[in-house]
Amino acid sequence: MSNVLKKALSLIIGDSSSMNLKMPKNRPLKKLTERELLQLESEIGSKLFGAIPAGHRREFFCLDESTWIWYEEWIDPKTKKTRQATTRYEIRDNGILKVQEGARYSFLEGQELDNLVLAIRMYYEQVARGVYKIDPHTGQKLQ
Amino acid sequence: MPERHSIETFSNPGNPEGSFEFETRADFHRGNPDLIPFEQVEAANEARALATPGRPERRPELTPAEMSKEVGRRIIYLRSNELGVSVQPSMREAA
């Protein structure tokens, strides 16, 4: 796994004490760090692809303007060991490249491409409103 | 709605014989019910103009990659804005 990805995941996943991060009511964002913002975004992102299977942990977030990360962690029922999978989506001029561990690369197409693009749009809509309190269409602060 | 159908007169005071009447396009249509309605011709012409290569009068839809990158830009902008930094702090660069 690249250093960039490790750094991104450590920021998101971190230690278990940050798992229940909630948006403060009075001063929503003033005290939050980049890591905390990413966690809030990912909390929304993780729910965009439907129900998360029992015992799974999922993260989905925008790393930078051309990189999206999907992280999934679960307990293998046979070995009882924790397993994890990280998928990186690289936005390129000629398409969206899906990069998985084991040097697996493929450009998204068909339904998979449609699903990801829809999720990215929903991510923006919901993160803009839910985390940054911005109307995603006008860019104006929500009251 | 203004009346499109009318008989226009071209007057030439210096030469009365040069004056004549002519039908407007809509008036012509009124007398010819089999013709395509004026509005439909306009719509067809507009559609044809938009479809002409090299005349992108309407903004083309973004490709999935373009749209995704645009969303990424906006997210990074919002994040940076909340962090109070003017330059996007790409984690890729920081790593």
PDB file of C-alpha atoms in Angstrom:
ATOM      1  CA  MET A   1       0.000   0.000   0.000  1.00  0.00           C
ATOM      2  CA  SER A   2       1.396   3.401  -0.894  1.00  0.00           C
ATOM      3  CA  ASN A   3       2.421   5.897   1.746  1.00  0.00           C
ATOM      4  CA  VAL A   4      -0.270   8.256   0.543  1.00  0.00           C
ATOM      5  CA  LEU A   5      -2.955   5.683   1.073  1.00  0.00           C
ATOM      6  CA  LYS A   6      -1.600   4.651   4.433  1.00  0.00           C
ATOM      7  CA  LYS A   7      -1.592   8.254   5.542  1.00  0.00           C
ATOM      8  CA  ALA A   8      -5.127   8.758   4.280  1.00  0.00           C
ATOM      9  CA  LEU A   9      -6.409   5.678   6.003  1.00  0.00           C
ATOM     10  CA  SER A  10      -4.630   6.472   9.237  1.00  0.00           C
ATOM     11  CA  LEU A  11      -6.288   9.858   9.162  1.00  0.00           C
ATOM     12  CA  ILE A  12      -9.685   8.338   8.631  1.00  0.00           C
ATOM     13  CA  ILE A  13      -9.487   5.167  10.611  1.00  0.00           C
ATOM     14  CA  GLY A  14      -7.115   6.303  13.344  1.00  0.00           C
ATOM     15  CA  ASP A  15      -7.779   4.886  16.748  1.00  0.00           C
ATOM     16  CA  SER A  16     -11.089   3.621  18.016  1.00  0.00           C
ATOM     17  CA  SER A  17     -11.606   6.628  20.273  1.00  0.00           C
ATOM     18  CA  SER A  18     -12.556   8.727  17.263  1.00  0.00           C
ATOM     19  CA  MET A  19     -15.186   6.348  15.971  1.00  0.00           C
ATOM     20  CA  ASN A  20     -18.135   8.170  17.462  1.00  0.00           C
ATOM     21  CA  LEU A  21     -17.324  11.648  16.302  1.00  0.00           C
ATOM     22  CA  LYS A  22     -20.429  13.794  16.241  1.00  0.00           C
ATOM     23  CA  MET A  23     -20.977  17.256  14.926  1.00  0.00           C
ATOM     24  CA  PRO A  24     -20.959  19.743  17.829  1.00  0.00           C
ATOM     25  CA  LYS A  25     -24.262  21.577  18.021  1.00  0.00           C
ATOM     26  CA  ASN A  26     -23.230  25.121  18.772  1.00  0.00           C
ATOM     27  CA  ARG A  27     -19.979  25.619  16.900  1.00  0.00           C
ATOM     28  CA  PRO A  28     -20.248  22.980  14.242  1.00  0.00           C
ATOM     29  CA  LEU A  29     -16.863  23.162  12.568  1.00  0.00           C
ATOM     30  CA  LYS A  30     -14.621  25.686  14.211  1.00  0.00           C
ATOM     31  CA  LYS A  31     -12.711  23.191  16.301  1.00  0.00           C
ATOM     32  CA  LEU A  32     -12.528  20.391  13.809  1.00  0.00           C
ATOM     33  CA  THR A  33      -9.316  19.265  12.220  1.00  0.00           C
ATOM     34  CA  GLU A  34      -8.902  17.969   8.688  1.00  0.00           C
ATOM     35  CA  ARG A  35      -9.009  14.448  10.021  1.00  0.00           C
ATOM     36  CA  GLU A  36     -12.268  15.082  11.800  1.00  0.00           C
ATOM     37  CA  LEU A  37     -13.782  16.674   8.723  1.00  0.00           C
ATOM     38  CA  LEU A  38     -12.793  13.626   6.706  1.00  0.00           C
ATOM     39  CA  GLN A  39     -14.363  11.367   9.294  1.00  0.00           C
ATOM     40  CA  LEU A  40     -17.615  13.298   9.155  1.00  0.00           C
ATOM     41  CA  GLU A  41     -17.598  13.159   5.377  1.00  0.00           C
ATOM     42  CA  SER A  42     -16.826   9.468   5.427  1.00  0.00           C
ATOM     43  CA  GLU A  43     -19.640   8.799   7.844  1.00  0.00           C
ATOM     44  CA  ILE A  44     -21.992  10.114   5.190  1.00  0.00           C
ATOM     45  CA  GLY A  45     -20.066   8.484   2.355  1.00  0.00           C
ATOM     46  CA  SER A  46     -20.180   5.050   3.933  1.00  0.00           C
ATOM     47  CA  LYS A  47     -23.957   5.005   3.755  1.00  0.00           C
ATOM     48  CA  LEU A  48     -24.288   5.884   0.095  1.00  0.00           C
ATOM     49  CA  PHE A  49     -23.942   2.351  -1.212  1.00  0.00           C
ATOM     50  CA  GLY A  50     -26.697   0.773   0.806  1.00  0.00           C
ATOM     51  CA  ALA A  51     -26.739  -1.096   4.065  1.00  0.00           C
ATOM     52  CA  ILE A  52     -23.400  -2.033   5.549  1.00  0.00           C
ATOM     53  CA  PRO A  53     -23.310  -5.771   6.308  1.00  0.00           C
ATOM     54  CA  ALA A  54     -23.231  -6.715   9.965  1.00  0.00           C
ATOM     55  CA  GLY A  55     -19.707  -6.818  11.304  1.00  0.00           C
ATOM     56  CA  HIS A  56     -18.371  -4.664   8.486  1.00  0.00           C
ATOM     57  CA  ARG A  57     -16.855  -1.260   8.692  1.00  0.00           C
ATOM     58  CA  ARG A  58     -16.914   0.926   5.633  1.00  0.00           C
ATOM     59  CA  GLU A  59     -15.360   4.240   4.744  1.00  0.00           C
ATOM     60  CA  PHE A  60     -15.887   6.189   1.562  1.00  0.00           C
ATOM     61  CA  PHE A  61     -14.455   9.629   1.141  1.00  0.00           C
ATOM     62  CA  CYS A  62     -12.856  12.146  -1.183  1.00  0.00           C
ATOM     63  CA  LEU A  63      -9.109  12.179  -0.592  1.00  0.00           C
ATOM     64  CA  ASP A  64      -8.320  14.948  -3.017  1.00  0.00           C
ATOM     65  CA  GLU A  65      -9.945  16.323  -6.125  1.00  0.00           C
ATOM     66  CA  SER A  66      -8.967  13.346  -8.237  1.00  0.00           C
ATOM     67  CA  THR A  67      -8.921  10.505  -5.710  1.00  0.00           C
ATOM     68  CA  TRP A  68     -11.730   8.706  -3.902  1.00  0.00           C
ATOM     69  CA  ILE A  69     -11.191   5.963  -1.352  1.00  0.00           C
ATOM     70  CA  TRP A  70     -13.366   2.995  -0.430  1.00  0.00           C
ATOM     71  CA  TYR A  71     -12.212   1.059   2.620  1.00  0.00           C
ATOM     72  CA  GLU A  72     -13.985  -2.006   3.934  1.00  0.00           C
ATOM     73  CA  GLU A  73     -13.057  -4.016   7.023  1.00  0.00           C
ATOM     74  CA  TRP A  74     -14.683  -7.166   8.335  1.00  0.00           C
ATOM     75  CA  ILE A  75     -14.095 -10.323  10.340  1.00  0.00           C
ATOM     76  CA  ASP A  76     -13.560 -13.408   8.243  1.00  0.00           C
ATOM     77  CA  PRO A  77     -16.116 -15.941   9.561  1.00  0.00           C
ATOM     78  CA  LYS A  78     -13.780 -18.859   8.902  1.00  0.00           C
ATOM     79  CA  THR A  79     -10.494 -17.582  10.237  1.00  0.00           C
ATOM     80  CA  LYS A  80     -11.979 -15.048  12.667  1.00  0.00           C
ATOM     81  CA  LYS A  81      -9.316 -12.661  11.559  1.00  0.00           C
ATOM     82  CA  THR A  82      -9.856  -9.091  10.488  1.00  0.00           C
ATOM     83  CA  ARG A  83      -9.742  -8.605   6.766  1.00  0.00           C
ATOM     84  CA  GLN A  84      -9.692  -5.380   4.875  1.00  0.00           C
ATOM     85  CA  ALA A  85      -9.902  -4.137   1.337  1.00  0.00           C
ATOM     86  CA  THR A  86      -9.042  -0.750  -0.011  1.00  0.00           C
ATOM     87  CA  THR A  87     -10.111   0.498  -3.392  1.00  0.00           C
ATOM     88  CA  ARG A  88      -8.810   3.711  -4.827  1.00  0.00           C
ATOM     89  CA  TYR A  89     -10.655   5.492  -7.623  1.00  0.00           C
ATOM     90  CA  GLU A  90      -8.452   7.796  -9.645  1.00  0.00           C
ATOM     91  CA  ILE A  91     -10.228  10.390 -11.737  1.00  0.00           C
ATOM     92  CA  ARG A  92      -8.353  10.762 -14.984  1.00  0.00           C
ATOM     93  CA  ASP A  93      -9.082  12.666 -18.142  1.00  0.00           C
ATOM     94  CA  ASN A  94      -9.889   9.477 -20.004  1.00  0.00           C
ATOM     95  CA  GLY A  95     -12.008   7.848 -17.326  1.00  0.00           C
ATOM     96  CA  ILE A  96     -12.115   6.622 -13.750  1.00  0.00           C
ATOM     97  CA  LEU A  97      -9.437   4.100 -12.878  1.00  0.00           C
ATOM     98  CA  LYS A  98     -10.188   1.578 -10.164  1.00  0.00           C
ATOM     99  CA  VAL A  99      -7.071   0.506  -8.295  1.00  0.00           C
ATOM    100  CA  GLN A 100      -7.151  -2.418  -5.899  1.00  0.00           C
ATOM    101  CA  GLU A 101      -4.531  -4.217  -3.928  1.00  0.00           C
ATOM    102  CA  GLY A 102      -2.552  -6.786  -5.825  1.00  0.00           C
ATOM    103  CA  ALA A 103      -1.873  -4.413  -8.702  1.00  0.00           C
ATOM    104  CA  ARG A 104      -5.351  -4.749 -10.123  1.00  0.00           C
ATOM    105  CA  TYR A 105      -6.281  -1.843 -12.340  1.00  0.00           C
ATOM    106  CA  SER A 106      -9.343  -1.332 -14.469  1.00  0.00           C
ATOM    107  CA  PHE A 107     -11.295   1.573 -15.884  1.00  0.00           C
ATOM    108  CA  LEU A 108     -14.819   1.635 -14.609  1.00  0.00           C
ATOM    109  CA  GLU A 109     -17.618   1.134 -17.079  1.00  0.00           C
ATOM    110  CA  GLY A 110     -21.274   0.242 -17.246  1.00  0.00           C
ATOM    111  CA  GLN A 111     -23.325  -0.056 -14.102  1.00  0.00           C
ATOM    112  CA  GLU A 112     -20.314   0.177 -11.815  1.00  0.00           C
ATOM    113  CA  LEU A 113     -19.359   3.522 -13.326  1.00  0.00           C
ATOM    114  CA  ASP A 114     -22.933   4.783 -13.071  1.00  0.00           C
ATOM    115  CA  ASN A 115     -23.145   3.722  -9.437  1.00  0.00           C
ATOM    116  CA  LEU A 116     -19.900   5.418  -8.457  1.00  0.00           C
ATOM    117  CA  VAL A 117     -20.755   8.661 -10.218  1.00  0.00           C
ATOM    118  CA  LEU A 118     -24.167   8.692  -8.604  1.00  0.00           C
ATOM    119  CA  ALA A 119     -22.572   8.086  -5.204  1.00  0.00           C
ATOM    120  CA  ILE A 120     -20.093  10.912  -5.782  1.00  0.00           C
ATOM    121  CA  ARG A 121     -22.902  13.294  -6.616  1.00  0.00           C
ATOM    122  CA  MET A 122     -24.869  12.220  -3.582  1.00  0.00           C
ATOM    123  CA  TYR A 123     -21.728  12.584  -1.467  1.00  0.00           C
ATOM    124  CA  TYR A 124     -21.396  16.191  -2.509  1.00  0.00           C
ATOM    125  CA  GLU A 125     -25.080  16.931  -1.960  1.00  0.00           C
ATOM    126  CA  GLN A 126     -25.143  15.391   1.496  1.00  0.00           C
ATOM    127  CA  VAL A 127     -21.701  16.478   2.677  1.00  0.00           C
ATOM    128  CA  ALA A 128     -22.290  20.052   1.571  1.00  0.00           C
ATOM    129  CA  ARG A 129     -25.504  20.180   3.560  1.00  0.00           C
ATOM    130  CA  GLY A 130     -24.669  17.888   6.454  1.00  0.00           C
ATOM    131  CA  VAL A 131     -21.064  18.775   7.197  1.00  0.00           C
ATOM    132  CA  TYR A 132     -20.430  22.213   5.743  1.00  0.00           C
ATOM    133  CA  LYS A 133     -23.965  23.622   5.985  1.00  0.00           C
ATOM    134  CA  ILE A 134     -23.840  24.841   2.412  1.00  0.00           C
ATOM    135  CA  ASP A 135     -26.584  24.664  -0.166  1.00  0.00           C
ATOM    136  CA  PRO A 136     -24.946  22.440  -2.813  1.00  0.00           C
ATOM    137  CA  HIS A 137     -26.748  24.218  -5.632  1.00  0.00           C
ATOM    138  CA  THR A 138     -26.251  27.849  -4.708  1.00  0.00           C
ATOM    139  CA  GLY A 139     -23.145  27.660  -2.529  1.00  0.00           C
ATOM    140  CA  GLN A 140     -24.918  29.803   0.044  1.00  0.00           C
ATOM    141  CA  LYS A 141     -24.719  29.092   3.750  1.00  0.00           C
ATOM    142  CA  LEU A 142     -27.743  27.289   5.055  1.00  0.00           C
ATOM    143  CA  GLN A 143     -29.637  29.040   7.801  1.00  0.00           C
TER     144      GLN A 143
ATOM    145  CA  MET B   1     -49.581  36.988 -28.162  1.00  0.00           C
ATOM    146  CA  PRO B   2     -48.929  39.313 -31.099  1.00  0.00           C
ATOM    147  CA  GLU B   3     -50.682  38.401 -34.307  1.00  0.00           C
ATOM    148  CA  ARG B   4     -48.145  36.821 -36.597  1.00  0.00           C
ATOM    149  CA  HIS B   5     -50.530  36.660 -39.523  1.00  0.00           C
ATOM    150  CA  SER B   6     -50.726  39.854 -41.519  1.00  0.00           C
ATOM    151  CA  ILE B   7     -50.602  41.317 -44.962  1.00  0.00           C
ATOM    152  CA  GLU B   8     -47.692  43.716 -45.240  1.00  0.00           C
ATOM    153  CA  THR B   9     -47.633  46.478 -47.777  1.00  0.00           C
ATOM    154  CA  PHE B  10     -44.497  47.749 -49.388  1.00  0.00           C
ATOM    155  CA  SER B  11     -45.164  51.315 -50.466  1.00  0.00           C
ATOM    156  CA  ASN B  12     -43.100  53.238 -52.973  1.00  0.00           C
ATOM    157  CA  PRO B  13     -44.436  56.850 -53.094  1.00  0.00           C
ATOM    158  CA  GLY B  14     -42.250  57.775 -56.010  1.00  0.00           C
ATOM    159  CA  ASN B  15     -43.605  54.932 -58.053  1.00  0.00           C
ATOM    160  CA  PRO B  16     -47.109  53.779 -57.036  1.00  0.00           C
ATOM    161  CA  GLU B  17     -46.925  50.927 -59.418  1.00  0.00           C
ATOM    162  CA  GLY B  18     -43.963  49.688 -57.440  1.00  0.00           C
ATOM    163  CA  SER B  19     -46.092  49.197 -54.343  1.00  0.00           C
ATOM    164  CA  PHE B  20     -47.206  45.710 -53.623  1.00  0.00           C
ATOM    165  CA  GLU B  21     -48.609  43.532 -50.931  1.00  0.00           C
ATOM    166  CA  PHE B  22     -47.025  40.434 -49.639  1.00  0.00           C
ATOM    167  CA  GLU B  23     -47.885  37.779 -47.113  1.00  0.00           C
ATOM    168  CA  THR B  24     -45.860  37.261 -44.018  1.00  0.00           C
ATOM    169  CA  ARG B  25     -44.590  33.773 -43.373  1.00  0.00           C
ATOM    170  CA  ALA B  26     -47.282  33.124 -40.799  1.00  0.00           C
ATOM    171  CA  ASP B  27     -49.950  34.453 -43.059  1.00  0.00           C
ATOM    172  CA  PHE B  28     -48.732  32.162 -45.758  1.00  0.00           C
ATOM    173  CA  HIS B  29     -49.019  29.298 -43.311  1.00  0.00           C
ATOM    174  CA  ARG B  30     -52.575  30.279 -42.421  1.00  0.00           C
ATOM    175  CA  GLY B  31     -53.623  29.734 -45.972  1.00  0.00           C
ATOM    176  CA  ASN B  32     -51.826  26.432 -46.163  1.00  0.00           C
ATOM    177  CA  PRO B  33     -52.941  24.195 -43.312  1.00  0.00           C
ATOM    178  CA  ASP B  34     -50.710  21.357 -44.466  1.00  0.00           C
ATOM    179  CA  LEU B  35     -47.574  23.307 -43.735  1.00  0.00           C
ATOM    180  CA  ILE B  36     -45.610  22.672 -40.601  1.00  0.00           C
ATOM    181  CA  PRO B  37     -46.597  25.167 -37.900  1.00  0.00           C
ATOM    182  CA  PHE B  38     -44.285  28.119 -37.558  1.00  0.00           C
ATOM    183  CA  GLU B  39     -43.247  27.245 -34.015  1.00  0.00           C
ATOM    184  CA  GLN B  40     -42.276  23.732 -35.024  1.00  0.00           C
ATOM    185  CA  VAL B  41     -40.043  25.054 -37.789  1.00  0.00           C
ATOM    186  CA  GLU B  42     -38.333  27.343 -35.336  1.00  0.00           C
ATOM    187  CA  ALA B  43     -37.796  24.496 -32.910  1.00  0.00           C
ATOM    188  CA  ALA B  44     -36.460  22.271 -35.666  1.00  0.00           C
ATOM    189  CA  ASN B  45     -34.096  24.979 -36.877  1.00  0.00           C
ATOM    190  CA  GLU B  46     -32.828  25.526 -33.355  1.00  0.00           C
ATOM    191  CA  ALA B  47     -32.297  21.816 -32.835  1.00  0.00           C
ATOM    192  CA  ARG B  48     -30.464  21.589 -36.151  1.00  0.00           C
ATOM    193  CA  ALA B  49     -28.233  24.527 -35.210  1.00  0.00           C
ATOM    194  CA  LEU B  50     -27.380  22.950 -31.881  1.00  0.00           C
ATOM    195  CA  ALA B  51     -26.514  19.688 -33.553  1.00  0.00           C
ATOM    196  CA  THR B  52     -24.154  21.327 -36.037  1.00  0.00           C
ATOM    197  CA  PRO B  53     -20.533  20.441 -35.244  1.00  0.00           C
ATOM    198  CA  GLY B  54     -18.467  23.426 -34.208  1.00  0.00           C
ATOM    199  CA  ARG B  55     -21.435  25.359 -32.920  1.00  0.00           C
ATOM    200  CA  PRO B  56     -21.759  24.350 -29.269  1.00  0.00           C
ATOM    201  CA  GLU B  57     -24.495  26.784 -28.352  1.00  0.00           C
ATOM    202  CA  ARG B  58     -25.469  24.631 -25.431  1.00  0.00           C
ATOM    203  CA  ARG B  59     -22.965  23.519 -22.784  1.00  0.00           C
ATOM    204  CA  PRO B  60     -22.316  19.823 -23.311  1.00  0.00           C
ATOM    205  CA  GLU B  61     -22.930  17.482 -20.431  1.00  0.00           C
ATOM    206  CA  LEU B  62     -19.920  16.606 -18.325  1.00  0.00           C
ATOM    207  CA  THR B  63     -18.414  13.168 -18.697  1.00  0.00           C
ATOM    208  CA  PRO B  64     -18.444  10.983 -15.581  1.00  0.00           C
ATOM    209  CA  ALA B  65     -14.750  11.742 -15.043  1.00  0.00           C
ATOM    210  CA  GLU B  66     -15.232  15.486 -15.477  1.00  0.00           C
ATOM    211  CA  MET B  67     -18.205  15.491 -13.170  1.00  0.00           C
ATOM    212  CA  SER B  68     -16.354  13.497 -10.527  1.00  0.00           C
ATOM    213  CA  LYS B  69     -13.371  15.809 -10.664  1.00  0.00           C
ATOM    214  CA  GLU B  70     -15.619  18.835 -10.384  1.00  0.00           C
ATOM    215  CA  VAL B  71     -17.233  17.377  -7.282  1.00  0.00           C
ATOM    216  CA  GLY B  72     -13.776  16.663  -5.872  1.00  0.00           C
ATOM    217  CA  ARG B  73     -12.743  20.268  -6.423  1.00  0.00           C
ATOM    218  CA  ARG B  74     -15.824  21.521  -4.634  1.00  0.00           C
ATOM    219  CA  ILE B  75     -15.341  19.193  -1.705  1.00  0.00           C
ATOM    220  CA  ILE B  76     -11.703  20.203  -1.303  1.00  0.00           C
ATOM    221  CA  TYR B  77     -12.742  23.834  -1.538  1.00  0.00           C
ATOM    222  CA  LEU B  78     -15.342  23.411   1.199  1.00  0.00           C
ATOM    223  CA  ARG B  79     -12.905  21.509   3.375  1.00  0.00           C
ATOM    224  CA  SER B  80     -10.152  24.059   2.881  1.00  0.00           C
ATOM    225  CA  ASN B  81     -12.548  26.861   3.569  1.00  0.00           C
ATOM    226  CA  GLU B  82     -13.524  25.359   6.900  1.00  0.00           C
ATOM    227  CA  LEU B  83      -9.908  24.838   7.811  1.00  0.00           C
ATOM    228  CA  GLY B  84      -9.203  28.448   6.981  1.00  0.00           C
ATOM    229  CA  VAL B  85      -6.580  27.732   4.382  1.00  0.00           C
ATOM    230  CA  SER B  86      -6.579  29.385   1.008  1.00  0.00           C
ATOM    231  CA  VAL B  87      -4.530  26.762  -0.782  1.00  0.00           C
ATOM    232  CA  GLN B  88      -5.973  23.323  -1.105  1.00  0.00           C
ATOM    233  CA  PRO B  89      -3.980  21.161   1.307  1.00  0.00           C
ATOM    234  CA  SER B  90      -3.750  18.050  -0.810  1.00  0.00           C
ATOM    235  CA  MET B  91      -2.940  15.130   1.397  1.00  0.00           C
ATOM    236  CA  ARG B  92      -1.086  13.668  -1.540  1.00  0.00           C
ATOM    237  CA  GLU B  93       1.303  16.590  -1.454  1.00  0.00           C
ATOM    238  CA  ALA B  94       1.604  16.475   2.303  1.00  0.00           C
ATOM    239  CA  ALA B  95       2.439  12.790   2.337  1.00  0.00           C
TER     240      ALA B  95
END
